[in-house]
Structures are given as structure tokens and as C-alpha cells.
mmCIF file of C-alpha atoms in Angstrom:
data_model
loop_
_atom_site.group_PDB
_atom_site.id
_atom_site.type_symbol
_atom_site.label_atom_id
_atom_site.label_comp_id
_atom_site.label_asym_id
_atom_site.label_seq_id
_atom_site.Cartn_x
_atom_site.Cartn_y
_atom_site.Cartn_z
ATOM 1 C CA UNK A 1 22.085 5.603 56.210
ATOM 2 C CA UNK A 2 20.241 2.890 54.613
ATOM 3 C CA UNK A 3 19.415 3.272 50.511
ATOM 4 C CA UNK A 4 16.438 3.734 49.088
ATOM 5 C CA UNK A 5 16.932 3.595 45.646
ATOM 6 C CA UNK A 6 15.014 1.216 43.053
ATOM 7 C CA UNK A 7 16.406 -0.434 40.249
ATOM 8 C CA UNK A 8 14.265 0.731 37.133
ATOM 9 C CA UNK A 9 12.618 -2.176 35.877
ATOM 10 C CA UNK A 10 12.212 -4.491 38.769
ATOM 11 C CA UNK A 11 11.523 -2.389 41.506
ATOM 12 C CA UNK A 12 13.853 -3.770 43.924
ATOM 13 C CA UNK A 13 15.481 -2.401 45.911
ATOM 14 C CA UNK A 14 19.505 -1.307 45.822
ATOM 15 C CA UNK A 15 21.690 -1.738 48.642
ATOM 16 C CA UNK A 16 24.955 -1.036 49.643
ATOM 17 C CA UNK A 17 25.651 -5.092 49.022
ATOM 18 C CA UNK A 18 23.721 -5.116 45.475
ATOM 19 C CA UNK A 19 27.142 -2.992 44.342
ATOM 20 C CA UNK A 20 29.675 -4.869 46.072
ATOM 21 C CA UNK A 21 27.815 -8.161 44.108
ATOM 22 C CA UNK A 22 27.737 -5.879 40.476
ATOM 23 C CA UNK A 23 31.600 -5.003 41.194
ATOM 24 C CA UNK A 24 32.735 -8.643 41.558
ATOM 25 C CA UNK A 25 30.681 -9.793 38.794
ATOM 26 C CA UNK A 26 32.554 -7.099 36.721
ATOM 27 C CA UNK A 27 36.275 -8.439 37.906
ATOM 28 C CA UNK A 28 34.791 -12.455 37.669
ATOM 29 C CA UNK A 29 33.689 -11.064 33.884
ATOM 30 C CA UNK A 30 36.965 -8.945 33.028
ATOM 31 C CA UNK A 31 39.465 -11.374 34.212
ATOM 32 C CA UNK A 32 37.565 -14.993 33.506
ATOM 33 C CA UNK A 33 36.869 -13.261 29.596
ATOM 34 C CA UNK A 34 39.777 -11.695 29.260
ATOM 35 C CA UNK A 35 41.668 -15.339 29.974
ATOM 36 C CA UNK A 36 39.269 -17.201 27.619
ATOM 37 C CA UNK A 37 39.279 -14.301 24.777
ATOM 38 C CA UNK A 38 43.510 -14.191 24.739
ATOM 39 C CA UNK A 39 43.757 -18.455 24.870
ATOM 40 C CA UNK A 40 40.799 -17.965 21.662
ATOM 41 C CA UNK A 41 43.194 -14.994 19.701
ATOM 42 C CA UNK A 42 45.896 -17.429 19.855
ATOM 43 C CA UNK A 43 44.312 -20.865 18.472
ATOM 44 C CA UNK A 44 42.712 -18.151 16.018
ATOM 45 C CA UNK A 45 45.289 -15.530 15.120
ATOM 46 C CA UNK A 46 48.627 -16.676 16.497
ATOM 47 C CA UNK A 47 48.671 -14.109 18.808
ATOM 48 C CA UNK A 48 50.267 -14.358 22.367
ATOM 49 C CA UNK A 49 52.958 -17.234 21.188
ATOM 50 C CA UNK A 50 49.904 -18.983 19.856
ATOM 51 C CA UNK A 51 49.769 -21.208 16.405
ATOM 52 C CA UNK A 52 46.934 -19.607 15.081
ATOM 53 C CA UNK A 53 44.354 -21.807 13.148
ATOM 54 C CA UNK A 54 47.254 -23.751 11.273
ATOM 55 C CA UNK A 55 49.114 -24.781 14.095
ATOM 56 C CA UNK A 56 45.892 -25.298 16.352
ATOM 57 C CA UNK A 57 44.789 -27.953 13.795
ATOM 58 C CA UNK A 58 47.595 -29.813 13.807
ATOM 59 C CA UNK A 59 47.434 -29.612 17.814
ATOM 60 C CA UNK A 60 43.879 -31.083 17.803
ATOM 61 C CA UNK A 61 44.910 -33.860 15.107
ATOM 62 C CA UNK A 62 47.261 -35.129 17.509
ATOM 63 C CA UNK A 63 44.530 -34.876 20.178
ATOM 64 C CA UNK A 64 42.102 -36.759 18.441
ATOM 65 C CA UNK A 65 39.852 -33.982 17.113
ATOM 66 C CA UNK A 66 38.693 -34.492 13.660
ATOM 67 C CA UNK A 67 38.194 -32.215 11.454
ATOM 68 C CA UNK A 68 41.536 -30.589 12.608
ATOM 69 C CA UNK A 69 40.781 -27.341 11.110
ATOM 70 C CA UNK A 70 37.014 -27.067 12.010
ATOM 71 C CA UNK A 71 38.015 -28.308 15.754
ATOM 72 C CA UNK A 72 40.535 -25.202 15.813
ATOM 73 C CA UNK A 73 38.051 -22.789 14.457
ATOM 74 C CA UNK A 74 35.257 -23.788 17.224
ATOM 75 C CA UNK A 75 37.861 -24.000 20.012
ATOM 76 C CA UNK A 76 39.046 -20.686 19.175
ATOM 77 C CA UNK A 77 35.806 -19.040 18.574
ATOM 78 C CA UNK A 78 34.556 -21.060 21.487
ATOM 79 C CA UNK A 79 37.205 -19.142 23.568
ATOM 80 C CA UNK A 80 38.013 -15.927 21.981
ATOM 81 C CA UNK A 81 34.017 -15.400 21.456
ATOM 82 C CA UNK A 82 32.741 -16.141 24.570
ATOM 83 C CA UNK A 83 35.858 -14.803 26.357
ATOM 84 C CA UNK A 84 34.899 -11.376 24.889
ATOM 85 C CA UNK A 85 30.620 -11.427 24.909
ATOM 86 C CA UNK A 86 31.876 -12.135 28.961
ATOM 87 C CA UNK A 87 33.887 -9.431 29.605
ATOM 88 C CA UNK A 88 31.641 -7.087 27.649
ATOM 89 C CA UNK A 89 28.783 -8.856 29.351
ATOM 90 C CA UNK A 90 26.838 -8.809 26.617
ATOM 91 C CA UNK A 91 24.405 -12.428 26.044
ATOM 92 C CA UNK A 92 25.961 -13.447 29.174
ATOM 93 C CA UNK A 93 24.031 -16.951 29.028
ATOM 94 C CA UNK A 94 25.734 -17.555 25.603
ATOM 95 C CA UNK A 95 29.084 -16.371 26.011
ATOM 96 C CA UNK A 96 29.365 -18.235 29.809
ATOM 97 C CA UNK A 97 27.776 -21.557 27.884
ATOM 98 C CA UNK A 98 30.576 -21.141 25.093
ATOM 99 C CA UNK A 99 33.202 -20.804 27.079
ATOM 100 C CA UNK A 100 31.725 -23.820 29.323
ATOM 101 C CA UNK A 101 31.774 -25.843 26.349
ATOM 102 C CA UNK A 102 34.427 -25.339 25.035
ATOM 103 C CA UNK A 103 36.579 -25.732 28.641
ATOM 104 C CA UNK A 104 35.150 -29.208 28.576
ATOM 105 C CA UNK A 105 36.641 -30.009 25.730
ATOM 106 C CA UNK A 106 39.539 -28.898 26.365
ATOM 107 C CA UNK A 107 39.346 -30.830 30.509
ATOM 108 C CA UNK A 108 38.347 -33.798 28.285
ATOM 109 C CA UNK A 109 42.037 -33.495 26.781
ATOM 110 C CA UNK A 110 43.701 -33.217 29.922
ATOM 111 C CA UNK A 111 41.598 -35.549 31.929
ATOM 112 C CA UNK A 112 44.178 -38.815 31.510
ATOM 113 C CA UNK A 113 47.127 -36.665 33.269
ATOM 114 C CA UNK A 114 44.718 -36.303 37.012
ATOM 115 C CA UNK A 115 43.225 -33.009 38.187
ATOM 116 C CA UNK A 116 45.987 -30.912 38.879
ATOM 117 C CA UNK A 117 47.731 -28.734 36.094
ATOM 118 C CA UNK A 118 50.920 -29.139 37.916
ATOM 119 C CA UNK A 119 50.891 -32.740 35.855
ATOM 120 C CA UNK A 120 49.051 -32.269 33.103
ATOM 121 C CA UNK A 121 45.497 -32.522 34.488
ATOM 122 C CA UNK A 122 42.399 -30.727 33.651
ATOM 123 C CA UNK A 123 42.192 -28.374 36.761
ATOM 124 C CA UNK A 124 42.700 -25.193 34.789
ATOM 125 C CA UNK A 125 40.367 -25.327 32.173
ATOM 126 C CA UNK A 126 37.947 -27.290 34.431
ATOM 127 C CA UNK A 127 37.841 -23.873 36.765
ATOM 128 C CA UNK A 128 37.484 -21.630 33.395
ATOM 129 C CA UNK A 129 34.648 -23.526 32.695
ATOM 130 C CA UNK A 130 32.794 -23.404 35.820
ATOM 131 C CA UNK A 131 33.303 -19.873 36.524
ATOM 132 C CA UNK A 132 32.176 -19.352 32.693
ATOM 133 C CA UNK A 133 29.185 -21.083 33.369
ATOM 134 C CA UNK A 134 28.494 -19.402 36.729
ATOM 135 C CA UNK A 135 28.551 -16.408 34.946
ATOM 136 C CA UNK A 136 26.173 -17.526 32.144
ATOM 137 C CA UNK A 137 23.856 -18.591 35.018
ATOM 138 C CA UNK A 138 24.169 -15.433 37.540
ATOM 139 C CA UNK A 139 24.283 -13.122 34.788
ATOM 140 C CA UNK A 140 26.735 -9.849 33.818
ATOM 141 C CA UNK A 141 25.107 -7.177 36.637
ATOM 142 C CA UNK A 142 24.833 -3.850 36.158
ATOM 143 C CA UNK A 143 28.242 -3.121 35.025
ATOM 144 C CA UNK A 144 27.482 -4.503 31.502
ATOM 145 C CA UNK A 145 26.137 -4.216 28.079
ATOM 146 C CA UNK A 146 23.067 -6.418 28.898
ATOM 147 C CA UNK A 147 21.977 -4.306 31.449
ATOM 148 C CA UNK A 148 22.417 -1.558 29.470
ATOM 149 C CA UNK A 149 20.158 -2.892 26.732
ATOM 150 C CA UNK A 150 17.486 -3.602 28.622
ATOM 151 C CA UNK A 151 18.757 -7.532 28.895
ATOM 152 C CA UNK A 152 17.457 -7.673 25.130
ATOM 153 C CA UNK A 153 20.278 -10.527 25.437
ATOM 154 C CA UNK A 154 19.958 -12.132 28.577
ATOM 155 C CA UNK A 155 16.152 -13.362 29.264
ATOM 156 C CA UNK A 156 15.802 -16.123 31.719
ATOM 157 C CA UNK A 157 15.034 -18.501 28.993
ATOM 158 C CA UNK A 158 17.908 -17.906 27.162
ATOM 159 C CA UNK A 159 20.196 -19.855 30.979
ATOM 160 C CA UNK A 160 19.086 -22.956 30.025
ATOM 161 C CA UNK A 161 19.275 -23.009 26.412
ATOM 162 C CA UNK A 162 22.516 -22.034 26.440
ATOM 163 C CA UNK A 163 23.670 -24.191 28.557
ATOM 164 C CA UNK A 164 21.833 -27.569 27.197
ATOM 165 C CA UNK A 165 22.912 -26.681 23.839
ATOM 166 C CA UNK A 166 26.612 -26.233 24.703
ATOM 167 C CA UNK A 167 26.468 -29.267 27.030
ATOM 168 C CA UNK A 168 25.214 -31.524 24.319
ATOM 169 C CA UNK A 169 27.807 -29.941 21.574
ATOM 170 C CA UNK A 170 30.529 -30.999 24.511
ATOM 171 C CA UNK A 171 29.359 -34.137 24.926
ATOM 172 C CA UNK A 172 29.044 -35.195 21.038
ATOM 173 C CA UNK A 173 32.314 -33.927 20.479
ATOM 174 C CA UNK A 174 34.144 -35.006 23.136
ATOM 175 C CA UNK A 175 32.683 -38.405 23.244
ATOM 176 C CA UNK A 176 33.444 -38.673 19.173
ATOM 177 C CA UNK A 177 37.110 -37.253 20.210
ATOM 178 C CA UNK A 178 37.525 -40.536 22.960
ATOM 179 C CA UNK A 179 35.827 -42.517 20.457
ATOM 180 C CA UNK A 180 38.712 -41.730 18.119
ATOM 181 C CA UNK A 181 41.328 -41.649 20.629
ATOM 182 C CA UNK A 182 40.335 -45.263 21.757
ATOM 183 C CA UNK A 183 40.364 -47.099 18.338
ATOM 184 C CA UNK A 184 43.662 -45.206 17.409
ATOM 185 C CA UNK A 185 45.455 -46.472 20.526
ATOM 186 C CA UNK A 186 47.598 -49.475 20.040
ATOM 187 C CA UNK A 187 45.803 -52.729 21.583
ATOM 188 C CA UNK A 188 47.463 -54.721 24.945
#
């Protein structure tokens, strides 16, 4: 039995596989967003064993993130935020670029210690990241609150935006976090 039913705006067709595709983008979504939004909830609220904005600070002083406080607020939001606008699917492209950007900050942190989080490295929040952005790129599918809304939230414009905006936040703060790092580290 093959399926001949349209989707709405575009016309195209729906098949058996267009489903399968919507259903993992839902479980990519839920579980990738639901990751980000509980690691955000405890830089911002303490939740989950976390140390809330206070202690998240004082974690990105030592890390070389200046202003401590405004670091933890973006980090969080940058997690908890996008973590959630993912999962709900809702402005897909600015959630996934969030989260992106924010992951890269925190692989930037991790970077010295290798690739694998076994010792230290930056594997895990590396793979956030890219799935994050994968998402912001493919979009939410039809299991979601943009494609409920029309995609009022999600135009094609909105992909690369997103992403070149988060990109060059990630690079201006992480390369004024090495920047500190470097001059604060004693000399040979």
C-alpha cells in the first residue's frame, strides 16, 4: 500500500519513511534538549547537584571566563534555553545554534585534557554541540511546535543566522577566555 497523502503547505508527498525521519527527530530533540536544558537548570538554579549561578561563577573564574557571573548566566541560558526551545522544537535554528555555542565553549574548556571524556577531554560536549547544531540545521519535523505554527519560527533564513551569530559569539568568547588563560599562566 503505498501513501498518498500531502503535507499541507508543500505539497509533498508523505511516506511511510517521512515518519520514521519525524519520529527520530522527536527522540534526537527530547533527549539532546532535555540533556542541554537539565546541565542549563543547574549552572542557573542549582538544580540536579548543580551550583546555581553563584557557584557557576566561581567555576568559570577559575576557567578563565570573565565576567564570572555574566559567563554563568549565558552558559546557563545558553543550555537550559536552547535545551528546552529543542525539545519543544520551537525556533529550532536558534535553540540548535545556542546550544552549539554554548557546547563550544564549554569543548574549548576541556580541549587541553584530549578528546575523550574518559580524561577530561571535550568529547561530550563536542557531540552535544554537533547534534544541537544538526538539529538547528535539519529542523524540529512534524512532531513540534514549529510545525505547528506554521514554521513562523523556523524560515530558512533564520539556519544561517543562527548559526553565524552563535559561531562568532563562540569564537569572541572563547578566544578572549584563552587569551586570559594564556597571560594568567605562569611563564617557562
Amino acid at each position: 500500500m503505498t501513501c498518498t497523502r500531502f503535507h499541507a503547505r508543500s505539497r509533498t508527498r508523505l511516506t511511510p519513511c517521512s515518519n520514521r525521519r519525524d519520529l527520530g527527530l522527536l527522540a534526537l530533540r527530547l533527549g539532546t534538549g532535555g540533556v542541554l536544558a537539565a546541565h542549563g537548570a543547574q549552572k542557573l538554579l542549582g538544580w540536579f547537584g548543580g551550583g546555581g549561578v553563584s557557584g557557576t561563577a566561581a567555576a568559570m573564574e577559575s576557567m578563565g571566563y570573565a565576567p564570572a557571573k555574566a559567563s554563568a548566566l549565558a552558559a546557563g541560558l545558553g543550555e537550559a534555553g536552547g535545551g528546552a526551545l529543542l525539545a519543544l522544537g520551537l525556533a529550532t535554528p536558534v535553540g540548535g545554534a545556542a546550544a552549539a555555542g554554548t557546547m563550544a565553549g564549554a569543548a574549548a574548556v576541556h580541549a587541553p585534557n584530549g578528546f575523550f571524556a574518559m580524561g577530561g577531554g571535550y568529547e561530550y560536549p563536542a557531540f552535544l554541540g554537533f547534534v544541537a547544531a544538526g538539529l538547528a540545521v535539519t529542523g524540529a519535523g512534524r512532531y513540534s511546535l514549529d510545525h505547528a505554527l506554521g514554521h513562523a519560527l523556523d524560515r530558512h533564513w533564520m539556519v544561517p543566522a543562527a548559526l553565524v551569530g552563535a559561531g562568532a559569539a563562540a569564537l569572541a568568547v572563547v578566544g578572549s577566555r584563552n587569551k586570559r588563560v594564556k597571560e594568567s599562566a605562569p611563564e617557562e
